[in-house]
XYZ file of C-alpha atoms in Angstrom:
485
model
C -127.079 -27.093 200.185
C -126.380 -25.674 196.886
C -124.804 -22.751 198.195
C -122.427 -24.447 200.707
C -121.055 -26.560 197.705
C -117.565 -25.572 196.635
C -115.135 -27.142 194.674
C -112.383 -28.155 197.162
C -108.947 -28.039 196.353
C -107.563 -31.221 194.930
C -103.568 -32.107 195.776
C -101.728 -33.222 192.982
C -99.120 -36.406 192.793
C -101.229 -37.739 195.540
C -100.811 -41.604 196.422
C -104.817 -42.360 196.436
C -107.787 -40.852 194.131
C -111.356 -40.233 195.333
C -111.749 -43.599 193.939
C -113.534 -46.665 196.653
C -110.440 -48.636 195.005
C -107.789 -46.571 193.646
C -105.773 -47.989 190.287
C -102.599 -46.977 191.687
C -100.061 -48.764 193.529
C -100.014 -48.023 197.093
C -95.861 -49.508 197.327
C -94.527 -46.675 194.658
C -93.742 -44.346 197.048
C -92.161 -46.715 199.154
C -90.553 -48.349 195.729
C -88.825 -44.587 195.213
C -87.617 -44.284 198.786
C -85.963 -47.963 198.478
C -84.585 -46.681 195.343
C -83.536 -43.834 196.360
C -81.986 -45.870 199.402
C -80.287 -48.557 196.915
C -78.511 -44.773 195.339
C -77.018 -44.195 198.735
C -75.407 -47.691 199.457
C -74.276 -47.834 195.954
C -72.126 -44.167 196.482
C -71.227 -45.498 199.394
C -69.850 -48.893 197.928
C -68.361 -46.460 195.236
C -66.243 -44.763 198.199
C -65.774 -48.247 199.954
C -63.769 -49.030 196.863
C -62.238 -46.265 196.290
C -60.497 -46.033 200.016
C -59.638 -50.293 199.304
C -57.497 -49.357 196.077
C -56.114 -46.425 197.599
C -54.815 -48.894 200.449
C -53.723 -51.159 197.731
C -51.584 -48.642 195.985
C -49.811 -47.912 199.313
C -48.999 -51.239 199.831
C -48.026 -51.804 196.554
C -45.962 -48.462 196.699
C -44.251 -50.068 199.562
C -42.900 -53.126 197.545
C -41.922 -50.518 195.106
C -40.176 -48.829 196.979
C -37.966 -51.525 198.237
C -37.370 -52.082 194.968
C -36.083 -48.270 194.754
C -33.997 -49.013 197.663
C -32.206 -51.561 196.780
C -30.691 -49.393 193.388
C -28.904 -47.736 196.886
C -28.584 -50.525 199.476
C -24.595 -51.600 198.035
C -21.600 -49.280 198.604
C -20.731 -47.267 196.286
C -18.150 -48.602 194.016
C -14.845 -47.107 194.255
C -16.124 -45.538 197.178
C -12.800 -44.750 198.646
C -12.519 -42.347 196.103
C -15.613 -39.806 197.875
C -15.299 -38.679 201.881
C -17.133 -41.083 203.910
C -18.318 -38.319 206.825
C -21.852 -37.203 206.686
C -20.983 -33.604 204.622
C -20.404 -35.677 201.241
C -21.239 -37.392 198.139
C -21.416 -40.836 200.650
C -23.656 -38.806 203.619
C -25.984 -37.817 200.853
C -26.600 -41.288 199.734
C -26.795 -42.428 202.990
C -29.316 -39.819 203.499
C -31.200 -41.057 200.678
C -31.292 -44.725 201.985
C -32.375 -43.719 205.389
C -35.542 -41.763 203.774
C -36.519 -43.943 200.979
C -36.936 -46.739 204.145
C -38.794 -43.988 205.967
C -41.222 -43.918 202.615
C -41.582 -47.544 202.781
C -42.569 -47.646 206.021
C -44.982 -44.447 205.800
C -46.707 -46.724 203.072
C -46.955 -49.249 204.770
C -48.233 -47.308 207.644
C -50.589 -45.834 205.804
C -52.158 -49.023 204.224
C -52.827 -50.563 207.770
C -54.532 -47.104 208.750
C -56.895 -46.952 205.609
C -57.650 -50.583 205.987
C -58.030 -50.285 209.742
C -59.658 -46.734 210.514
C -61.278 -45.196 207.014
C -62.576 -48.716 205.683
C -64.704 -49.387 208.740
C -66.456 -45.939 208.613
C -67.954 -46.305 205.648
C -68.453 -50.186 206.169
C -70.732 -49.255 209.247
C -72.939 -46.640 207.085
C -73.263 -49.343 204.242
C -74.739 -51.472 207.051
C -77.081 -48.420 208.314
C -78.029 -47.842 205.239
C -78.581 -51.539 204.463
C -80.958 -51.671 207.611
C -82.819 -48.597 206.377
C -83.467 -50.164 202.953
C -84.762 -53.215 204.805
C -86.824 -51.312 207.332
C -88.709 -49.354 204.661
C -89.159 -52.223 202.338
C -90.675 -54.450 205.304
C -93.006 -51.966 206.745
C -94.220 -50.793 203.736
C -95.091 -54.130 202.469
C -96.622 -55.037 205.227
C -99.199 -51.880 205.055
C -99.535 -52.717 201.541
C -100.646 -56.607 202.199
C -103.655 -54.661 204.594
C -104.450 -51.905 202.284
C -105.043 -55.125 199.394
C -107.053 -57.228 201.426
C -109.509 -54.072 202.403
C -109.758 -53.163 199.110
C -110.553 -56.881 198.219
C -113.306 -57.095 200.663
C -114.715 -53.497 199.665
C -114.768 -54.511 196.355
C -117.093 -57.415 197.065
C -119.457 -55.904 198.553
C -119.450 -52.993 196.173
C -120.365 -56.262 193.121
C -122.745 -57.725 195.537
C -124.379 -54.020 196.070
C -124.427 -54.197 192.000
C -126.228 -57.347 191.996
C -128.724 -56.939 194.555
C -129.976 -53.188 193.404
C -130.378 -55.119 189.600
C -132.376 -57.893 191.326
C -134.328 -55.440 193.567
C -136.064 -53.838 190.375
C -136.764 -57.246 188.596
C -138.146 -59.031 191.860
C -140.356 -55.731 192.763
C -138.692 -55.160 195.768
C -138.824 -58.331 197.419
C -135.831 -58.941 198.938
C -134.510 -61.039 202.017
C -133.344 -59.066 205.334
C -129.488 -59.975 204.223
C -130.106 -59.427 200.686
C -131.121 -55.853 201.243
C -129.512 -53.878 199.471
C -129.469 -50.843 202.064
C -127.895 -53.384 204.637
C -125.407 -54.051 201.666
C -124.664 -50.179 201.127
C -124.002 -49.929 204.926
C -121.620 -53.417 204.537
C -119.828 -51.518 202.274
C -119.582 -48.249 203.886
C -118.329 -50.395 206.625
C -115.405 -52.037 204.638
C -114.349 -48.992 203.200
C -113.650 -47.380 206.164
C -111.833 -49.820 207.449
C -110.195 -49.866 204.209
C -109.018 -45.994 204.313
C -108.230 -46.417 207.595
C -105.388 -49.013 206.443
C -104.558 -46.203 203.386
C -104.598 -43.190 205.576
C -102.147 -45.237 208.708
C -99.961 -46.360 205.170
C -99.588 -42.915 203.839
C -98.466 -41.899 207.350
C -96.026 -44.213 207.621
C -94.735 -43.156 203.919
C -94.791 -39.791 205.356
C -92.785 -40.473 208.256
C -90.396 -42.458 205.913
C -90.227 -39.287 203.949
C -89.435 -36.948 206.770
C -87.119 -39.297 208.115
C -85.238 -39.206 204.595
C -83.663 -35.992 205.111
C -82.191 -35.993 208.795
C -80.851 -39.678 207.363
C -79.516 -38.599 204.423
C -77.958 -35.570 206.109
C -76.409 -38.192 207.989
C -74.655 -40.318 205.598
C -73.289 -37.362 204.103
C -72.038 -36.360 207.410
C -70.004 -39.700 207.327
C -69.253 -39.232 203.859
C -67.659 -36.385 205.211
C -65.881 -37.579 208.145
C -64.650 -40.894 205.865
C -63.155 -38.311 203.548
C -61.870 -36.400 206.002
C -59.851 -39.331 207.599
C -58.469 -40.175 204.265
C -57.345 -36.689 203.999
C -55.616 -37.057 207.232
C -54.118 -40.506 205.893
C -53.569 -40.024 202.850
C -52.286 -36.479 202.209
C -50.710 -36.597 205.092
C -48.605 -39.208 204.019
C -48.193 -37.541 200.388
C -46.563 -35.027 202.939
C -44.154 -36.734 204.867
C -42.921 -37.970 201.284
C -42.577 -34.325 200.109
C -40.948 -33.980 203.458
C -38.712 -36.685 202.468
C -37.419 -35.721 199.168
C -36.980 -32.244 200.407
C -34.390 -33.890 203.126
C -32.496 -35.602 200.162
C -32.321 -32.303 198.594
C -31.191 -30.242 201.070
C -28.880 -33.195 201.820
C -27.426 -32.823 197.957
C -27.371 -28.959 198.326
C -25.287 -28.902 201.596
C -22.105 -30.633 199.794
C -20.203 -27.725 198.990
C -18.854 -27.913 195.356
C -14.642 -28.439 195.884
C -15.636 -31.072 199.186
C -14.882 -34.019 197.651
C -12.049 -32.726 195.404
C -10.352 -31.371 198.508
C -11.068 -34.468 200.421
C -9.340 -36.619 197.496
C -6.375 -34.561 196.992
C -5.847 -34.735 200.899
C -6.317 -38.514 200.854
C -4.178 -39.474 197.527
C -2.639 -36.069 196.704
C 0.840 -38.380 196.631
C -0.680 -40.468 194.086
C -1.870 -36.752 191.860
C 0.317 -34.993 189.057
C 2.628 -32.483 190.712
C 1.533 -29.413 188.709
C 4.437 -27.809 190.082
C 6.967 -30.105 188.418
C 8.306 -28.926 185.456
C 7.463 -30.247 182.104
C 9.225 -33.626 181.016
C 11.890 -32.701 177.735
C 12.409 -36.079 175.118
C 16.321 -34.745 175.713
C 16.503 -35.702 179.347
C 14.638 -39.109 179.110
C 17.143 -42.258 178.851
C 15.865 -45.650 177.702
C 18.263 -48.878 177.241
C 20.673 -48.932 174.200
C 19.899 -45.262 173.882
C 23.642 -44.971 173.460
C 24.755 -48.149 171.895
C 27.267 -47.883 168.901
C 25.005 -49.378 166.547
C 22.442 -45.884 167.208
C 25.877 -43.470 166.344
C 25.954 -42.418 163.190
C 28.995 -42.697 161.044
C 28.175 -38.999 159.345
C 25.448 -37.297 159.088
C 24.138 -33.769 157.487
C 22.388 -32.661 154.393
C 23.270 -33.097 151.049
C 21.953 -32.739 147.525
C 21.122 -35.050 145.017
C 20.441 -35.438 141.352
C 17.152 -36.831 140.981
C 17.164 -40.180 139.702
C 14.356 -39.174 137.206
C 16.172 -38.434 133.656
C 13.223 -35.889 132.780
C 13.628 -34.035 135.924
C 16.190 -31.474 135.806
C 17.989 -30.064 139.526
C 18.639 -31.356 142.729
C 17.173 -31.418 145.798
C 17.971 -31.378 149.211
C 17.477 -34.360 151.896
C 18.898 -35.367 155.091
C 21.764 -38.404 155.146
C 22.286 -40.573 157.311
C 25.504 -43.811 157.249
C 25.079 -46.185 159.856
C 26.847 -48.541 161.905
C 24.767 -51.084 160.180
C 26.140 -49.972 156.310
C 23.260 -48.062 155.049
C 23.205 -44.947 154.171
C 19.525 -43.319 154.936
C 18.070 -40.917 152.981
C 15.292 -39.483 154.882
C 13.395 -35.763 154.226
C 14.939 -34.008 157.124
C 16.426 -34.707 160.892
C 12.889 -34.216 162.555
C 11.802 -37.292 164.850
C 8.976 -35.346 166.355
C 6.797 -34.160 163.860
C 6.161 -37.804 161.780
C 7.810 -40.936 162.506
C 11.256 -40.404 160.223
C 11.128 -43.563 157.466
C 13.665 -43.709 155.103
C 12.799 -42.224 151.832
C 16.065 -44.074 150.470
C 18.125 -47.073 151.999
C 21.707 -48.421 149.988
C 23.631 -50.875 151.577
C 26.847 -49.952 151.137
C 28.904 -53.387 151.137
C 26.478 -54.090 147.723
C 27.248 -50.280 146.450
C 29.986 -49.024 144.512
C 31.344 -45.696 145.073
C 33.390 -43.048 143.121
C 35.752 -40.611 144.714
C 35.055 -36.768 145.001
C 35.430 -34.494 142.594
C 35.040 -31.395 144.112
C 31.644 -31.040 146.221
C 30.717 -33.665 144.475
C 30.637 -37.976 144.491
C 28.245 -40.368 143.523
C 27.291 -44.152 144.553
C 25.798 -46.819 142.621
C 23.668 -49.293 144.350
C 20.356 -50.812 144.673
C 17.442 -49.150 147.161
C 16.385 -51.647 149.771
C 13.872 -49.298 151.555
C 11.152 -51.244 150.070
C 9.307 -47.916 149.079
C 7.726 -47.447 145.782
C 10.183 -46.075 144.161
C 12.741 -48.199 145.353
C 10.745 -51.067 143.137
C 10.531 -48.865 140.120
C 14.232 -47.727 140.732
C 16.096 -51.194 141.433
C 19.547 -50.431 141.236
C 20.429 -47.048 140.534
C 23.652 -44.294 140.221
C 22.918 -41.321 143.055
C 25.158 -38.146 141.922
C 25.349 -35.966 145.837
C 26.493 -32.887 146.114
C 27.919 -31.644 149.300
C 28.797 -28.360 150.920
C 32.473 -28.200 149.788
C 35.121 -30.274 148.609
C 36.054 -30.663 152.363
C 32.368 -32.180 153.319
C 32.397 -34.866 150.382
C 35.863 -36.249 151.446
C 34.450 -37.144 154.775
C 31.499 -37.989 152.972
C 33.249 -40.998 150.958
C 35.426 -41.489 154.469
C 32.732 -42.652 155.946
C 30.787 -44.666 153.415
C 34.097 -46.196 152.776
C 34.674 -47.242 156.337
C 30.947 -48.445 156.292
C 31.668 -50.684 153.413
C 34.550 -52.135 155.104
C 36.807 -51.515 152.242
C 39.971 -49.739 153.907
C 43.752 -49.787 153.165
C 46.015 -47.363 151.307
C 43.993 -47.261 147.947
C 41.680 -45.333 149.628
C 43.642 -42.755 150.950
C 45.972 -41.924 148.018
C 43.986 -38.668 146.459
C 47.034 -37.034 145.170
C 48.449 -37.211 141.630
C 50.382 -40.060 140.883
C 52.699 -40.771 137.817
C 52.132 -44.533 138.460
C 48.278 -44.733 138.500
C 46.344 -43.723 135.397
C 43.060 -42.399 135.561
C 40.512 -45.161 134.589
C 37.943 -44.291 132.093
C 40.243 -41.440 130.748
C 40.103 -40.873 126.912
C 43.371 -38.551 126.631
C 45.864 -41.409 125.956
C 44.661 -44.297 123.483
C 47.683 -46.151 123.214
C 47.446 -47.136 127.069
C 44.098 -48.403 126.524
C 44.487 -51.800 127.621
C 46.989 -51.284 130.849
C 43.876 -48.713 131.777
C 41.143 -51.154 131.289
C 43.221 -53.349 133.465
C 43.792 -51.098 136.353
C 40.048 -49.902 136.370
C 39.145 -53.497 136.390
C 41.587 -54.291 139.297
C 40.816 -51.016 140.994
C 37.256 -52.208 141.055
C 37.752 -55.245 142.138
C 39.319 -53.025 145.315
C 35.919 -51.598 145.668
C 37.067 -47.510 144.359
C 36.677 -46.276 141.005
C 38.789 -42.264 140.291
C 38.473 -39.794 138.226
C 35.076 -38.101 136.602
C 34.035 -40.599 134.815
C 32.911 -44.222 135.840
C 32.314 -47.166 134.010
C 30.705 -50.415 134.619
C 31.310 -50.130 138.902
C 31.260 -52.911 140.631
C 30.516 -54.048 144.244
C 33.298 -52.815 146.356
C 35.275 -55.400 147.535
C 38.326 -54.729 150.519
C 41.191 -56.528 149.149
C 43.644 -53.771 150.338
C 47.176 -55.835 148.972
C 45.776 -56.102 145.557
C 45.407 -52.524 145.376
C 49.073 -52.091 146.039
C 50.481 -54.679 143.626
C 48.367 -52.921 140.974
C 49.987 -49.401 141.890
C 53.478 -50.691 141.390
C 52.529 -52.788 138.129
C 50.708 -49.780 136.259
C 52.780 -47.780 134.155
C 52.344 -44.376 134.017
C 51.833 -42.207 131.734
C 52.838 -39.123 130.871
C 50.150 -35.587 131.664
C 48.072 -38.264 133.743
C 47.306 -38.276 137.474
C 46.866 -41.212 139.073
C 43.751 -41.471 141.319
C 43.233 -43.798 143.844
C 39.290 -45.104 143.758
């Protein structure tokens, strides 16, 4: 016997020891596989969600994008301006309304397909995989309930064994037939093979369980597969049609040549366009009312130079003048009206001014600047010494601002020497002091002052028949020349 003994080969991680009543649990095994089991249904579950918010998006990208249509749905405003055929600016939006409703409806397509033909897939292998989890848990706990009660009544016998072999050596072997303890060792041989009968048909079951693990596992993830597969179908193949879609608004935008519209427009309201063929519009050729109304003519007009009115500054300088219908005479930097807008640097109102006739190029006014500049207020009422081209210039010169000041008659016109008339303000005769005082005060009075030299002017004033009673009641004297101011 010794020699046919051998150490047999033991298995490890096996469910059951060599043990009448083994310590471990005969449902761990089957508490793996449910596990395990509980794994798969929760992946699936996973994916079950997954494909639901996936359908949600699409339907939610549908009420978005009815939102995005409606930024199109309107006309476009001043949309007469843009050709309304299919080749422009209003084809391509059209374009663009006609796919962004495609995209709404390919969302909404593809929600009712997820929700209707991916969703179910994996709905039905939560349920087989539900039925598996029940299936294993039920059968094995139903081999386990067997396996404990065998092991319950093997265990009593194997304690009553105990007590019967302790009681055998105190009684001396007298024992009843039942209370034998060989008839008790063959009780329990009894039980315990009816017990491993129970262990060996649970472990078989386990086993099958086990093999049956892999062809059903292979099989959810052939579902998996196929689940995935229809979403790829649904899905991307909607994420394709909308690639489709915006590539149709772009080639839509790309096949509107660039001048289209322009070409279209100039067709449409080229009466309403700037001829560029007409020729430039000239400020000389444009009339507007009063353009030629006698109050716009100038009396005279032309350069001149004047004294400045500062006593430190030493010169003169040129400036443009201007006597209007209206009895000013302008002063203004020169006759440009396009460059700034021409304000008067200088305004006198003549009928307020008093004048002194030409000597030579030259005349000069007293009178008060009204053009409300700041000088004018420094200023207030000043005497302006002008200096013309020639002699000829400054007689039409004082014509003018003569005829402005309304002070005409023949006491204006007399320039030539006259025995009668003595030159007012004169120094070369004393002893007709008084009879010159006179006339200069009467001449005055006429609005003129003669000679070089002018004293106390006052505001010309056109009393015309006064001037010619004082020419015949002036004496005159002898060497002077009688001036009419």
């Amino acid at each position: 016997m010794s020699g046919d003994a051998h150490t047999l080969p033991l298995r490890q991680g096996t469910t059951f020891s060599e043990e009448a009543v083994p310590e471990i649990d005969p449902t761990t095994t089957a508490g793996l596989l449910a596990e395990r089991l509980q794994a798969w249904k929760h992946a699936v579950v996973y994916l079950e969600d997954y494909v639901g918010a996936v359908e949600k998006v699409h339907k939610a990208h549908a009420k978005e994008y009815e939102r995005v249509l409606k930024t199109i749905s309107h006309p476009l405003r001043e949309g007469a301006h843009f050709d309304q055929g299919l080749g422009g600016v209003a084809g391509f939006f059209e374009n663009m309304r006609v796919n962004t409703q495609a995209m709404i409806n390919s969302n909404a397509e593809t929600e009712k397909t997820l929700k209707g033909s991916v969703l179910p897939i994996l709905e039905r292998l939560h349920k087989e995989i539900k039925a598996k989890h029940k299936e294993v848990t039920h059968g094995v706990e139903r081999g386990a309930k067997e396996i404990e009660k065998a092991r319950n009544n093997t265990q009593k016998h194997i304690e009553l064994l105990g007590q019967h072999t302790a009681a055998f050596e105190s009684t001396g072997g007298k024992m009843t037939p039942s209370d034998d303890p060989y008839v008790i060792q063959r009780g329990v041989l009894h039980r315990l093979n009816k017990q491993v009968i129970e262990e060996n048909n649970h472990k078989n079951d386990l086993v099958n369980i086990q093999d049956s693990f892999k062809a059903f596992e292979a099989h959810v993830i052939l579902v998996v597969q196929q689940a995935m597969d229809a979403l790829n179908q649904v899905a991307g193949g909607q994420a394709e049609k909308t690639r489709a879609l915006y590539t149709d608004m772009l080639a839509a935008a790309q096949r509107i040549p660039g001048d289209f519209e322009w070409t279209g427009f100039v067709n449409r309201e080229g009466h309403r366009l700037a001829d560029p063929n007409e020729p430039p519009r000239s400020v000389d050729a444009i009339a507007f009312p009063n353009q030629h109304h006698n109050a716009t003519k100038p009396l005279i007009e032309g350069s001149l130079e004047r004294k400045s009115r500062n006593k430190l500054s030493w010169g003169t300088q040129s400036a443009y003048y201007v006597v209007t219908p209206s009895k000013y005479l302008h002063e203004f930097k020169d006759d440009d009206n396009l460059r700034h807008d021409p304000k008067p640097e200088l305004s006198i109102f003549l009928p307020d001014s008093v004048i002194g006739a030409p000597n030579g190029e030259k005349f000069h006014l007293k009178g008060k600047d009204k053009s409300k500049s700041f000088s004018s207020k420094l200023a207030g009422t000043s005497e302006l010494q002008f200096k013309a081209h020639s002699a000829a210039e400054a007689q039409k010169w004082f014509d003018a601002i003569r005829t402005a000041a309304g002070a005409t008659g023949p006491a204006y016109e007399s320039q030539s020497p006259s025995p009668e008339a003595s030159a007012p303000g004169s120094t070369s005769d004393a002893g007709s002091k008084v009879d010159k005082i006179d006339t200069t005060y009467k001449d005055q009075a006429a609005g003129i002052t003669g000679g070089e030299t002018v004293s106390s002017p006052t505001a010309i004033s056109p009393t015309v028949a006064r001037q010619n009673t004082l020419k015949d009641d002036v004496p005159a004297e002898k060497g002077e020349k009688a001036t009419a101011t």
